[in-house]
PDB file of C-alpha atoms in Angstrom:
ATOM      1  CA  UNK A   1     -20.059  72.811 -85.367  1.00 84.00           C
ATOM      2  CA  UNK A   2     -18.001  73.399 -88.126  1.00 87.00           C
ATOM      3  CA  UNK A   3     -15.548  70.912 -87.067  1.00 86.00           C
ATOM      4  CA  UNK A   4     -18.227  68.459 -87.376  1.00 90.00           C
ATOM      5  CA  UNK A   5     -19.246  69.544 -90.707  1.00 90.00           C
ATOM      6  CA  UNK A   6     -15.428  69.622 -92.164  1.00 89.00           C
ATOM      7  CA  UNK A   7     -15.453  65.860 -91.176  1.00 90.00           C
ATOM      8  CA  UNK A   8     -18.886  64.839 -92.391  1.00 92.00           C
ATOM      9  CA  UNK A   9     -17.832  66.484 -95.953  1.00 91.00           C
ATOM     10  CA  UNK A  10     -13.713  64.814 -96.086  1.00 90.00           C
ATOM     11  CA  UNK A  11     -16.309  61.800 -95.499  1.00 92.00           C
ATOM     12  CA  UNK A  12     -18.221  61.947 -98.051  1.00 94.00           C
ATOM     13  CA  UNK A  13     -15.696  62.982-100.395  1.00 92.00           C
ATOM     14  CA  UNK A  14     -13.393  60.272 -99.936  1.00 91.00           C
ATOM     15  CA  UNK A  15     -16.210  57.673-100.042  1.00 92.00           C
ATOM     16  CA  UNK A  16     -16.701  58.745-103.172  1.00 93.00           C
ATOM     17  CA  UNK A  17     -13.549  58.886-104.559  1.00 90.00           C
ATOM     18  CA  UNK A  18     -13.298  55.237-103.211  1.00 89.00           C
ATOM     19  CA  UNK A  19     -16.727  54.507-104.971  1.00 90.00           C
ATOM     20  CA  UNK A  20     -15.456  56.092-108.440  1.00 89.00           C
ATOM     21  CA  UNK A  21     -12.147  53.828-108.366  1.00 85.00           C
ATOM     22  CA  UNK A  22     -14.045  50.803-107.058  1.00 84.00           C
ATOM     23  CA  UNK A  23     -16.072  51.135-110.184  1.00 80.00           C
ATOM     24  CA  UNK A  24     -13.270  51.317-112.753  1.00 77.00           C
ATOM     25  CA  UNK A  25     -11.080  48.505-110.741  1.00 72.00           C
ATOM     26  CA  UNK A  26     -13.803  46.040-111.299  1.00 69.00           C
ATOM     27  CA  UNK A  27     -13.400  42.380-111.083  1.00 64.00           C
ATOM     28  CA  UNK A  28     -13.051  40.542-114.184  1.00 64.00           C
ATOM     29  CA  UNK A  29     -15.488  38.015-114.710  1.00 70.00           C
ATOM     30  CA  UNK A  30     -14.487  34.890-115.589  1.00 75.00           C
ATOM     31  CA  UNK A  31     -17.357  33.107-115.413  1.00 76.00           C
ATOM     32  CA  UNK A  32     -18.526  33.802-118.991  1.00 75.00           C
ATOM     33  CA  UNK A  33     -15.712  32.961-120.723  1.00 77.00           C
ATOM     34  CA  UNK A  34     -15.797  29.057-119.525  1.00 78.00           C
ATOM     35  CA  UNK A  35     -18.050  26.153-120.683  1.00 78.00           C
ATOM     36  CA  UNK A  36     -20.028  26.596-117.836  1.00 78.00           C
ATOM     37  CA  UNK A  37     -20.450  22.143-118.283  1.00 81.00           C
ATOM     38  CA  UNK A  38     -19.303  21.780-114.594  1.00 81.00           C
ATOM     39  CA  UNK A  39     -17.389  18.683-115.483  1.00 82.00           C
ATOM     40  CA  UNK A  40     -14.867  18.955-112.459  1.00 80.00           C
ATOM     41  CA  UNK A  41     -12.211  17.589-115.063  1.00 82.00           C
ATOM     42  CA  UNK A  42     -10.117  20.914-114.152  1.00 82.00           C
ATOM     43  CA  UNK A  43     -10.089  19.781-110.616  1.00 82.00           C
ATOM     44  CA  UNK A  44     -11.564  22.788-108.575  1.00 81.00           C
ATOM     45  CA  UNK A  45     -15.343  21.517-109.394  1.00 81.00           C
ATOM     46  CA  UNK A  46     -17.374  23.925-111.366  1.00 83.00           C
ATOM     47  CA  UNK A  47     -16.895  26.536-113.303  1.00 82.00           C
ATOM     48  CA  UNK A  48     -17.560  28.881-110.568  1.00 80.00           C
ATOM     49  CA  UNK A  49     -14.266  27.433-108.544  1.00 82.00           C
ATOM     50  CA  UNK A  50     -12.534  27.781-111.512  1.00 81.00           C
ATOM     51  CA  UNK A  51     -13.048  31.213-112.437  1.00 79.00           C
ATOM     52  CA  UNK A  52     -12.424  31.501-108.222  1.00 79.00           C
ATOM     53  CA  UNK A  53      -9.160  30.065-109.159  1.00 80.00           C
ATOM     54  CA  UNK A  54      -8.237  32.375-111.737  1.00 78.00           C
ATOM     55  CA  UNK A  55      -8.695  35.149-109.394  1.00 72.00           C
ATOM     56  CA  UNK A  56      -5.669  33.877-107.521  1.00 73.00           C
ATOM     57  CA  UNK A  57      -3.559  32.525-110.190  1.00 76.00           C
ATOM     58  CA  UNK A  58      -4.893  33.120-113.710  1.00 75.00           C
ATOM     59  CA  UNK A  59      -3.098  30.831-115.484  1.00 78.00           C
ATOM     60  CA  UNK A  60      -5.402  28.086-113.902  1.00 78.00           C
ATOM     61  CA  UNK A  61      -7.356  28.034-117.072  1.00 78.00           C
ATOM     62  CA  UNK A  62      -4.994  25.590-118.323  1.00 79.00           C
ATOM     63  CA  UNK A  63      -6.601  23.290-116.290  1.00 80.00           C
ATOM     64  CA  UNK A  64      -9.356  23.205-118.087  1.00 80.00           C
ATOM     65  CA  UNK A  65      -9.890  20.147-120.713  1.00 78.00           C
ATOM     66  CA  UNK A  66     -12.702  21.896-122.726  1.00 78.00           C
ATOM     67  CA  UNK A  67     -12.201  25.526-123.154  1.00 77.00           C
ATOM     68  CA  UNK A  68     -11.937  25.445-127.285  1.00 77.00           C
ATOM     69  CA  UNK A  69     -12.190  28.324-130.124  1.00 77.00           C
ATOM     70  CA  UNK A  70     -13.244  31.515-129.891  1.00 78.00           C
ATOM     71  CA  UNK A  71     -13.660  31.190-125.940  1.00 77.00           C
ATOM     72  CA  UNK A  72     -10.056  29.983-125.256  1.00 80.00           C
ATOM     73  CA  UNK A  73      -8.827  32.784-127.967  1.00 82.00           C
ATOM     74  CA  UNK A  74     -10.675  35.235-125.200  1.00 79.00           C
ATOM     75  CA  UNK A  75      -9.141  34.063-122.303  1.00 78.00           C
ATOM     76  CA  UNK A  76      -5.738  34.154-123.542  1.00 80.00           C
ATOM     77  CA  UNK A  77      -6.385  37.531-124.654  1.00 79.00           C
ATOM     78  CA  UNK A  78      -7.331  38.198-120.934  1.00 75.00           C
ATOM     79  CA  UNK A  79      -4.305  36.735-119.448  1.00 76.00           C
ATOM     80  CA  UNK A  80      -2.179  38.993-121.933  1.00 76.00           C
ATOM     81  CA  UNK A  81      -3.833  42.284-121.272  1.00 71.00           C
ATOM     82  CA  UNK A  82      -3.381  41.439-117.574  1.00 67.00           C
ATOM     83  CA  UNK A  83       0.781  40.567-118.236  1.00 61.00           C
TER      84      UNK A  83
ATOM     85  CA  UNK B   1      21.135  71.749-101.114  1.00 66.00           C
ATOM     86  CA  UNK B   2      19.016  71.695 -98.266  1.00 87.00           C
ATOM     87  CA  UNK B   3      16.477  69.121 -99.894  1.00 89.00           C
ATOM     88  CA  UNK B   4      18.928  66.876-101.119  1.00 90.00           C
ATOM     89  CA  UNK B   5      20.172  66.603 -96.847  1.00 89.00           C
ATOM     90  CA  UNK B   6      16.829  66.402 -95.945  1.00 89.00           C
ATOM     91  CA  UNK B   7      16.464  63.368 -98.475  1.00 91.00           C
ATOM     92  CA  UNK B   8      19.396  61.539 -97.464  1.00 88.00           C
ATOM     93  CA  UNK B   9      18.733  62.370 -93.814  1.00 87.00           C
ATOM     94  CA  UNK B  10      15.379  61.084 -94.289  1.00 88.00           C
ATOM     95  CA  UNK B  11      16.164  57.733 -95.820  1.00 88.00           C
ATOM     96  CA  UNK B  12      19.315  57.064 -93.280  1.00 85.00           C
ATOM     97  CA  UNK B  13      19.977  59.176 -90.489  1.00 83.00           C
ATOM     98  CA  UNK B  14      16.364  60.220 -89.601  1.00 85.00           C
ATOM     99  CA  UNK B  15      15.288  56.463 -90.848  1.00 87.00           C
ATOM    100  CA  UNK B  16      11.234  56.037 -90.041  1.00 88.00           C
ATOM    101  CA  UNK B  17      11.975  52.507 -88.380  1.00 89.00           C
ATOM    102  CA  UNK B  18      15.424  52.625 -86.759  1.00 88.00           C
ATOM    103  CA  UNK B  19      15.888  55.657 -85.330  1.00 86.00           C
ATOM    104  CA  UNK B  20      12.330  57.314 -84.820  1.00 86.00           C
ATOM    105  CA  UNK B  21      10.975  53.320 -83.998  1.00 88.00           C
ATOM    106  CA  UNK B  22       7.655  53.897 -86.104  1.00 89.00           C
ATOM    107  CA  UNK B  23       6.187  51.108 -87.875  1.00 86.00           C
ATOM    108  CA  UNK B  24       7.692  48.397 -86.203  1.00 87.00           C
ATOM    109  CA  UNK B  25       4.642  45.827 -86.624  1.00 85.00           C
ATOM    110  CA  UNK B  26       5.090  45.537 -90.858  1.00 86.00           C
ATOM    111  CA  UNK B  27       8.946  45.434 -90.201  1.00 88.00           C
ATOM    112  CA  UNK B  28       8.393  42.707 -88.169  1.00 87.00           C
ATOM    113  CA  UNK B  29       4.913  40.871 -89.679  1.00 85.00           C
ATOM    114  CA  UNK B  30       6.540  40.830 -93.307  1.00 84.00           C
ATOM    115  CA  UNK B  31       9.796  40.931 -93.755  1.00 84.00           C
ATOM    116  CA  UNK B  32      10.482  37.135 -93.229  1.00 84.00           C
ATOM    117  CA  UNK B  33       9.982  37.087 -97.171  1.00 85.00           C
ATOM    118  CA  UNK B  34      12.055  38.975 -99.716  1.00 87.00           C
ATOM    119  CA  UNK B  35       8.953  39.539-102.103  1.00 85.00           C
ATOM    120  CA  UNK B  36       6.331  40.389 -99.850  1.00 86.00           C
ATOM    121  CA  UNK B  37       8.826  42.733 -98.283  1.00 89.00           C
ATOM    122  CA  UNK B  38       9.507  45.041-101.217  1.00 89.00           C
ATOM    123  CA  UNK B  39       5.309  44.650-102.148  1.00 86.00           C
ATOM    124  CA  UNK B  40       4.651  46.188 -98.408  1.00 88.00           C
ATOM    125  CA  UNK B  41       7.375  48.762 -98.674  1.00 90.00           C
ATOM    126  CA  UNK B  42       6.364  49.823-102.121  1.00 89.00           C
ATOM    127  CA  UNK B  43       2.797  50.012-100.967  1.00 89.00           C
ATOM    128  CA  UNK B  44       3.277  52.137 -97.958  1.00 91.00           C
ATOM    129  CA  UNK B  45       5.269  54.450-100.053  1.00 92.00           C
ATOM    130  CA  UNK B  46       2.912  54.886-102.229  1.00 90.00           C
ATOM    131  CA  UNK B  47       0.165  55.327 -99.397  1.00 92.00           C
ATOM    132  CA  UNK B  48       2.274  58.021 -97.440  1.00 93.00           C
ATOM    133  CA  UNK B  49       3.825  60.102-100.685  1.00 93.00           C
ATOM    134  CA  UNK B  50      -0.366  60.050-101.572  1.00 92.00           C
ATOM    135  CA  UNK B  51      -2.134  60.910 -98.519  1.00 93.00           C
ATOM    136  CA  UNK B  52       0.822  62.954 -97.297  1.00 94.00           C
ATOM    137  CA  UNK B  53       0.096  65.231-100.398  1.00 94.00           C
ATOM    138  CA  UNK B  54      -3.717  65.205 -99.676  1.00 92.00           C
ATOM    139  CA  UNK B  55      -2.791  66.244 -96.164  1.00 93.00           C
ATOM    140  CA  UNK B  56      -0.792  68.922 -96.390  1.00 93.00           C
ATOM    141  CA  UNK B  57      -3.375  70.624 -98.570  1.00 93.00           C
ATOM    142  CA  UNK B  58      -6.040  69.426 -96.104  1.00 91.00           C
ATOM    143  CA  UNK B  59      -4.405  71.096 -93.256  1.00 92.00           C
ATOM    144  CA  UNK B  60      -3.435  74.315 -94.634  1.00 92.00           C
ATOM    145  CA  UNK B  61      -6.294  75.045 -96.679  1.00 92.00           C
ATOM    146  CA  UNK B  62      -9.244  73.689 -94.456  1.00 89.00           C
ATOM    147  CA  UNK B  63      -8.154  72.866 -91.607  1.00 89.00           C
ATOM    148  CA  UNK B  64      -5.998  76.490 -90.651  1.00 90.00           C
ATOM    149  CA  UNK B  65      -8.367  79.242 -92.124  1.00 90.00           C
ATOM    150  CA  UNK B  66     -11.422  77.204 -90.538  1.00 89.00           C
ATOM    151  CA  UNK B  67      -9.081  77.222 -86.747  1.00 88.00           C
ATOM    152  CA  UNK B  68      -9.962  73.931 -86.915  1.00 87.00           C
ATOM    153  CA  UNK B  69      -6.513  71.991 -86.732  1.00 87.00           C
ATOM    154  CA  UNK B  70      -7.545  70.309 -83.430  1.00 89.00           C
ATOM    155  CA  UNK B  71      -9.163  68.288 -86.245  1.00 88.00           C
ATOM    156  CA  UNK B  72      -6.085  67.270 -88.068  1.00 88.00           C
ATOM    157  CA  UNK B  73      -5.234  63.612 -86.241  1.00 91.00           C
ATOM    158  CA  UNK B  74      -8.962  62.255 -86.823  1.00 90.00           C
ATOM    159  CA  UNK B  75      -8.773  63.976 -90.428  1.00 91.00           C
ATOM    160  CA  UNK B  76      -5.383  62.890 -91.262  1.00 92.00           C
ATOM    161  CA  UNK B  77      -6.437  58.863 -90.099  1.00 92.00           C
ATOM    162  CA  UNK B  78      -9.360  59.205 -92.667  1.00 91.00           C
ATOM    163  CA  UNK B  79      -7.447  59.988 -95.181  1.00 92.00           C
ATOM    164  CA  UNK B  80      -4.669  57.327 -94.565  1.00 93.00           C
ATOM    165  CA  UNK B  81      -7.665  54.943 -94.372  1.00 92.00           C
ATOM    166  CA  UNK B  82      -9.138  56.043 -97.935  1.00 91.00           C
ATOM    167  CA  UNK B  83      -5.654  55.736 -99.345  1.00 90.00           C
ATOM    168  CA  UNK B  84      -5.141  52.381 -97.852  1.00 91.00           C
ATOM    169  CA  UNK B  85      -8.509  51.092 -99.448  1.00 90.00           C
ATOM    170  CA  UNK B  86      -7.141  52.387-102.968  1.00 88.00           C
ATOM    171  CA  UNK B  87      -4.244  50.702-102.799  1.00 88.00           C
ATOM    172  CA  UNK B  88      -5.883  47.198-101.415  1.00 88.00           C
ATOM    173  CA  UNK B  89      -8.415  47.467-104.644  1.00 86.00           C
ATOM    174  CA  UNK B  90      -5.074  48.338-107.018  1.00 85.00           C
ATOM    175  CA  UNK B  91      -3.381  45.084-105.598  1.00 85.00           C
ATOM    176  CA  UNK B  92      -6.258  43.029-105.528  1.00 82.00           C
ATOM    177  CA  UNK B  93      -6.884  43.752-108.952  1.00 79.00           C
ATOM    178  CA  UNK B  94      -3.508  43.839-110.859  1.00 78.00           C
ATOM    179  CA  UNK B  95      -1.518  40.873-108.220  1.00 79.00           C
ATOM    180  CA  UNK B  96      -3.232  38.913-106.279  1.00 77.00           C
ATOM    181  CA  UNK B  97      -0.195  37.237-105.428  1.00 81.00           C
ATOM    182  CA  UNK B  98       1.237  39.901-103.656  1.00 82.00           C
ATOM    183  CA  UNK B  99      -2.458  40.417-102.184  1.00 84.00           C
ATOM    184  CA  UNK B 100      -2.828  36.824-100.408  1.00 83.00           C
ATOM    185  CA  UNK B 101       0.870  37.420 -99.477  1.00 81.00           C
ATOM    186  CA  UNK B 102       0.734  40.480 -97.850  1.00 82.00           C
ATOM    187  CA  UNK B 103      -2.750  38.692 -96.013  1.00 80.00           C
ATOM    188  CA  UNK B 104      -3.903  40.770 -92.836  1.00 83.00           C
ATOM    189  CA  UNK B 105      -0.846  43.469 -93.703  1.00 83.00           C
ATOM    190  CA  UNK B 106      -2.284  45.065 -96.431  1.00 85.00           C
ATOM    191  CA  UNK B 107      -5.114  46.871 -94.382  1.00 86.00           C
ATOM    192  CA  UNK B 108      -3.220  47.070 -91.697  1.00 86.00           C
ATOM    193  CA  UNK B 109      -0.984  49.739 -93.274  1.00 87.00           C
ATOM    194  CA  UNK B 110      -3.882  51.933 -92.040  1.00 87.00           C
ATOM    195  CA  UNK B 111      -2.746  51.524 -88.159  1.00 86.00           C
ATOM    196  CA  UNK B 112       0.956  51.787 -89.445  1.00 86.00           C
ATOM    197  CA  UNK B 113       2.316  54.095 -87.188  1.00 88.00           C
ATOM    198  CA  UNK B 114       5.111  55.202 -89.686  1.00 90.00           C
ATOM    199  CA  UNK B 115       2.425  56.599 -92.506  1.00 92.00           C
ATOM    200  CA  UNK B 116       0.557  59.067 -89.701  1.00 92.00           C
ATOM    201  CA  UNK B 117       3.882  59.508 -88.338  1.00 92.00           C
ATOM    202  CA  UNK B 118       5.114  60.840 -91.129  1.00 92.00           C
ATOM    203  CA  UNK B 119       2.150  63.246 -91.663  1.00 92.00           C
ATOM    204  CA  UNK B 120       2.313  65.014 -88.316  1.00 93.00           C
ATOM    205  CA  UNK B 121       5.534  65.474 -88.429  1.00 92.00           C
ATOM    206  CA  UNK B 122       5.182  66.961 -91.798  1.00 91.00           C
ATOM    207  CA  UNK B 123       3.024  69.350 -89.994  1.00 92.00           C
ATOM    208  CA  UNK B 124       4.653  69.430 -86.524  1.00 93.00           C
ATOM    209  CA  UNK B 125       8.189  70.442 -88.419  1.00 90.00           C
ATOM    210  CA  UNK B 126       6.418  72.931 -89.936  1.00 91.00           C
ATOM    211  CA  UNK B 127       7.468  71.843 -93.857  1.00 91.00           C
ATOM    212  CA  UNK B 128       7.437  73.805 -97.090  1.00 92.00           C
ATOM    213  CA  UNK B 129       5.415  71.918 -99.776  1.00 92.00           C
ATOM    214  CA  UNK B 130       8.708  71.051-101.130  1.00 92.00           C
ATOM    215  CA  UNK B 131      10.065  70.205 -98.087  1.00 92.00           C
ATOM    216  CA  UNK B 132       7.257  67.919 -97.210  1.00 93.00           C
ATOM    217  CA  UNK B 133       7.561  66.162-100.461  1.00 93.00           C
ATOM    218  CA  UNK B 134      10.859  65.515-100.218  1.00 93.00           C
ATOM    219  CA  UNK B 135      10.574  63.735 -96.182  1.00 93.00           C
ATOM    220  CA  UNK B 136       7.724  62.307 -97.379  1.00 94.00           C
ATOM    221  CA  UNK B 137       9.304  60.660-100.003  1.00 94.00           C
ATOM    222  CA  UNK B 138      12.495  59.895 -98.254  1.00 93.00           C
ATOM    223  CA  UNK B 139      11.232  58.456 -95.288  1.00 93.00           C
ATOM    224  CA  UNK B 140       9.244  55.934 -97.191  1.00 93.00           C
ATOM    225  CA  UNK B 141      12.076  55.044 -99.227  1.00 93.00           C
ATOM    226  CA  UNK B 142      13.630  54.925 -96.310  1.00 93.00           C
ATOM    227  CA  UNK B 143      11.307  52.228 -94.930  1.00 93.00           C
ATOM    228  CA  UNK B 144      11.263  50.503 -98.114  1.00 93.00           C
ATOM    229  CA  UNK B 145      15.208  49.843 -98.015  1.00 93.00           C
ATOM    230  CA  UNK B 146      15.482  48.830 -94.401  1.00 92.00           C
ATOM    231  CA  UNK B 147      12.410  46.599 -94.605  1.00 92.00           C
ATOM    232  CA  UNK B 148      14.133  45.252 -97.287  1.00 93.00           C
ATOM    233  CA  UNK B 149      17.632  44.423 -96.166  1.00 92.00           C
ATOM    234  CA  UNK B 150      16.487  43.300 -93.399  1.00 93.00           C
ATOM    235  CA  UNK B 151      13.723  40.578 -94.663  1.00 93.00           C
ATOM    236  CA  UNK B 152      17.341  40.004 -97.105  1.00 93.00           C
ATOM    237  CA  UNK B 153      18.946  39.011 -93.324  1.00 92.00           C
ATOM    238  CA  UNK B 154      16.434  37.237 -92.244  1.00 91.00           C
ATOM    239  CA  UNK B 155      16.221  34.730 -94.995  1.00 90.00           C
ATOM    240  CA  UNK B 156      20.097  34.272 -95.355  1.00 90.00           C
ATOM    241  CA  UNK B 157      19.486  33.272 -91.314  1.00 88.00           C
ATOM    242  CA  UNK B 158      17.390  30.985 -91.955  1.00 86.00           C
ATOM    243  CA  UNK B 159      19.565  28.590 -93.160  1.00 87.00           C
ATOM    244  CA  UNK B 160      22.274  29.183 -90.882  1.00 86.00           C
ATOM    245  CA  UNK B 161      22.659  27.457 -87.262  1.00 88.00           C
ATOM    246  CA  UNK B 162      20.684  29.378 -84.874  1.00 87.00           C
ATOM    247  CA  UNK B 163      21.192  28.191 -81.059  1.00 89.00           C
ATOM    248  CA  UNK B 164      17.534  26.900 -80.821  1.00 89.00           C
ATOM    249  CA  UNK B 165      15.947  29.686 -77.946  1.00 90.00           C
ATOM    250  CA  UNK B 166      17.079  32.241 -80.415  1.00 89.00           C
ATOM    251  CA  UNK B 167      15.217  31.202 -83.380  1.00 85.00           C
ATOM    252  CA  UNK B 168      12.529  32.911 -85.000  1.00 83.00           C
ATOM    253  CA  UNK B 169      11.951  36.718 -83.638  1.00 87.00           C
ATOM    254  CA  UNK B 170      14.759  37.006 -80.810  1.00 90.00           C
ATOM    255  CA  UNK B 171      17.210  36.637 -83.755  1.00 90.00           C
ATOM    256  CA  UNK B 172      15.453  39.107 -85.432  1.00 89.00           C
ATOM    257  CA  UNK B 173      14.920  41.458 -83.038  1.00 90.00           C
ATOM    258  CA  UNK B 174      18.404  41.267 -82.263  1.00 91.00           C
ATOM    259  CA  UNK B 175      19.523  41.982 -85.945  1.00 90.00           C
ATOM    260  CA  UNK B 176      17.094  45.073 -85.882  1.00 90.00           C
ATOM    261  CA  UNK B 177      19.319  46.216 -83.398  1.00 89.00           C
ATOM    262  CA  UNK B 178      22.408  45.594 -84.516  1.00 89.00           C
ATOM    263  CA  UNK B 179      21.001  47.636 -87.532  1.00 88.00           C
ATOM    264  CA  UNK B 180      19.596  50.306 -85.623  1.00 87.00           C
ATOM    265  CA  UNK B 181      22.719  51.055 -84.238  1.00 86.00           C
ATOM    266  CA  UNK B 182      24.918  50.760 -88.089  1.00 84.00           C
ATOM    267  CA  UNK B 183      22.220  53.259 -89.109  1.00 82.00           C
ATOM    268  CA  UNK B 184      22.624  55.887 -86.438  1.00 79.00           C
ATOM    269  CA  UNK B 185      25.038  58.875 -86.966  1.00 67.00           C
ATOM    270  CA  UNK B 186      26.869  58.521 -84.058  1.00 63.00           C
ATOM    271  CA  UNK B 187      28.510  55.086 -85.434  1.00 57.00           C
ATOM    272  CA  UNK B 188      29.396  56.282 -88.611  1.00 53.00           C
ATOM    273  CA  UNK B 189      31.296  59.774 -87.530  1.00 48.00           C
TER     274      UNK B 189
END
C-alpha cells in the first residue's frame, strides 16, 4: 500500500517539475515577427514554414526578401540573445 | 585520497562501457560523428550526475525508513525518465542542431543501461554521498571520453582502406575491443 502511494506521489512530483520547466523553456514564436505576406520568395512557402525553419536553423531569416525596420531589428535581437 | 582513486578508477579502470559493458547501444548508435558524440556524452553526464543525486536522496530518505527499497529499480527508472525529458526540452530549446543530430538517441538515454547502471551500483556499493558523487561523476566522464575517442577512430577510419566485409560496424566493433583491452588494468601493469 504504501509502496503504491510512494510511487503515485515521485509521479506526480516529477510531472510537475517537468510541467514547471516546460513552461519556462517555451518555444519562441516566430511567427509574429515575419510579414506574415506568404510570398514564398524565402523558399520554404509561408511564413509558417519559415518560422518552422528557424526552429532548426535560425539564421534562415535571411532568406527572407521583406522582413524590414523595426521587425528585422527584432529578429536580430532574437538570434543574438539566442548566441 | 580515496576519492581521487575512486575518480580515476571510475573514468579508466572501472570505465562504464569497456570494462563493466553498460551502454553499449549510444557507443555504438552515435559515435560515427565527432559532434554528436561529445553532445550525447555531455548529455548523459548531465542526466546521471542529476538523477544520481535525486536518487540517492530518494533511496535513503523514502525509500529505507518506509522498508520500501524493493521499490528502488521502478523508482530509480522514473526518475532517469524525468531527467531525460529535461534535458530533451534544454536541447530542443537552446540547439536544435545537436537535437535533430542526436535523432532517436536523445530519449533513448532513458533505456541507457549505463545511467541506471550507475545508480544501483551507487546503491549496491553501498556509497557515501561523497562517494557517490564522485563515481557518479567519474563514470560519466568516463563515458564521455571513450565515446569520444572512439567516434575520433571511427572517423579517421573512414577514410582509410577497409577490406570491404569489414566495413561499417565489424571494424568498429573490433576497435571497441582493441580498446577494451588498452583500458583494462591488466595491460597496463
Amino acid at each position: 500500500m504504501i509502496g503504491i502511494l510512494i510511487m503515485t506521489i515521485l509521479a506526480f512530483v516529477l510531472g510537475i517539475l517537468l510541467v514547471i520547466i516546460a513552461d519556462k523553456t517555451e518555444k519562441q514564436d516566430y511567427l509574429k515577427y515575419l510579414p506574415s505576406y506568404n510570398c514564398g520568395v524565402c523558399g520554404f512557402g509561408s511564413c509558417k514554414g519559415m518560422s518552422d525553419a528557424m526552429e532548426k536553423d535560425i539564421e534562415s531569416y535571411k532568406k527572407c526578401k521583406l522582413l524590414k525596420g523595426e521587425a528585422l531589428k527584432k529578429i536580430e535581437e532574437l538570434v543574438e540573445s539566442q548566441k | 585520497m580515496n576519492l581521487i582513486n575512486l575518480f580515476i578508477m571510475s573514468i579508466l579502470t572501472e570505465n562504464i562501457v569497456l570494462m563493466k559493458f553498460l551502454g553499449i547501444c549510444p557507443f555504438i548508435g552515435t559515435s560515427s560523428k565527432e559532434k554528436s558524440a561529445l553532445g550525447m556524452g555531455v548529455s548523459v553526464t548531465i542526466v546521471i550526475t542529476l538523477s544520481s543525486i535525486i536518487t540517492y536522496l530518494l533511496y535513503y530518505y523514502i525509500l529505507v525508513p518506509t522498508d520500501t527499497t524493493y521499490l528502488k529499480t521502478l523508482s530509480f527508472v522514473l526518475v532517469v525518465a524525468c531527467m531525460v525529458q529535461l534535458i530533451e526540452m534544454l536541447i530542443k530549446r537552446r540547439n536544435p542542431k545537436l537535437y535533430h543530430s542526436l535523432g532517436i538517441y536523445l530519449p533513448l538515454i532513458t533505456t541507457n543501461c549505463a545511467v541506471l547502471g550507475v545508480l544501483l551500483l551507487n546503491i549496491t556499493n553501498q556509497y557515501s554521498f561523497l562517494e557517490m558523487l564522485t563515481f557518479s561523476i567519474g563514470s560519466s566522464l568516463g563515458f564521455t571520453l571513450v565515446i569520444y575517442i572512439f567516434s575520433t577512430i571511427r572517423e579517421a577510419l573512414e577514410r582509410r582502406n577497409v577490406p570491404n566485409s569489414f566495413k561499417g560496424y565489424p571494424i568498429a566493433l573490433i576497435t571497441a575491443s582493441i580498446m577494451a583491452l588498452l583500458f583494462s588494468r591488466y595491460l597496463i601493469v
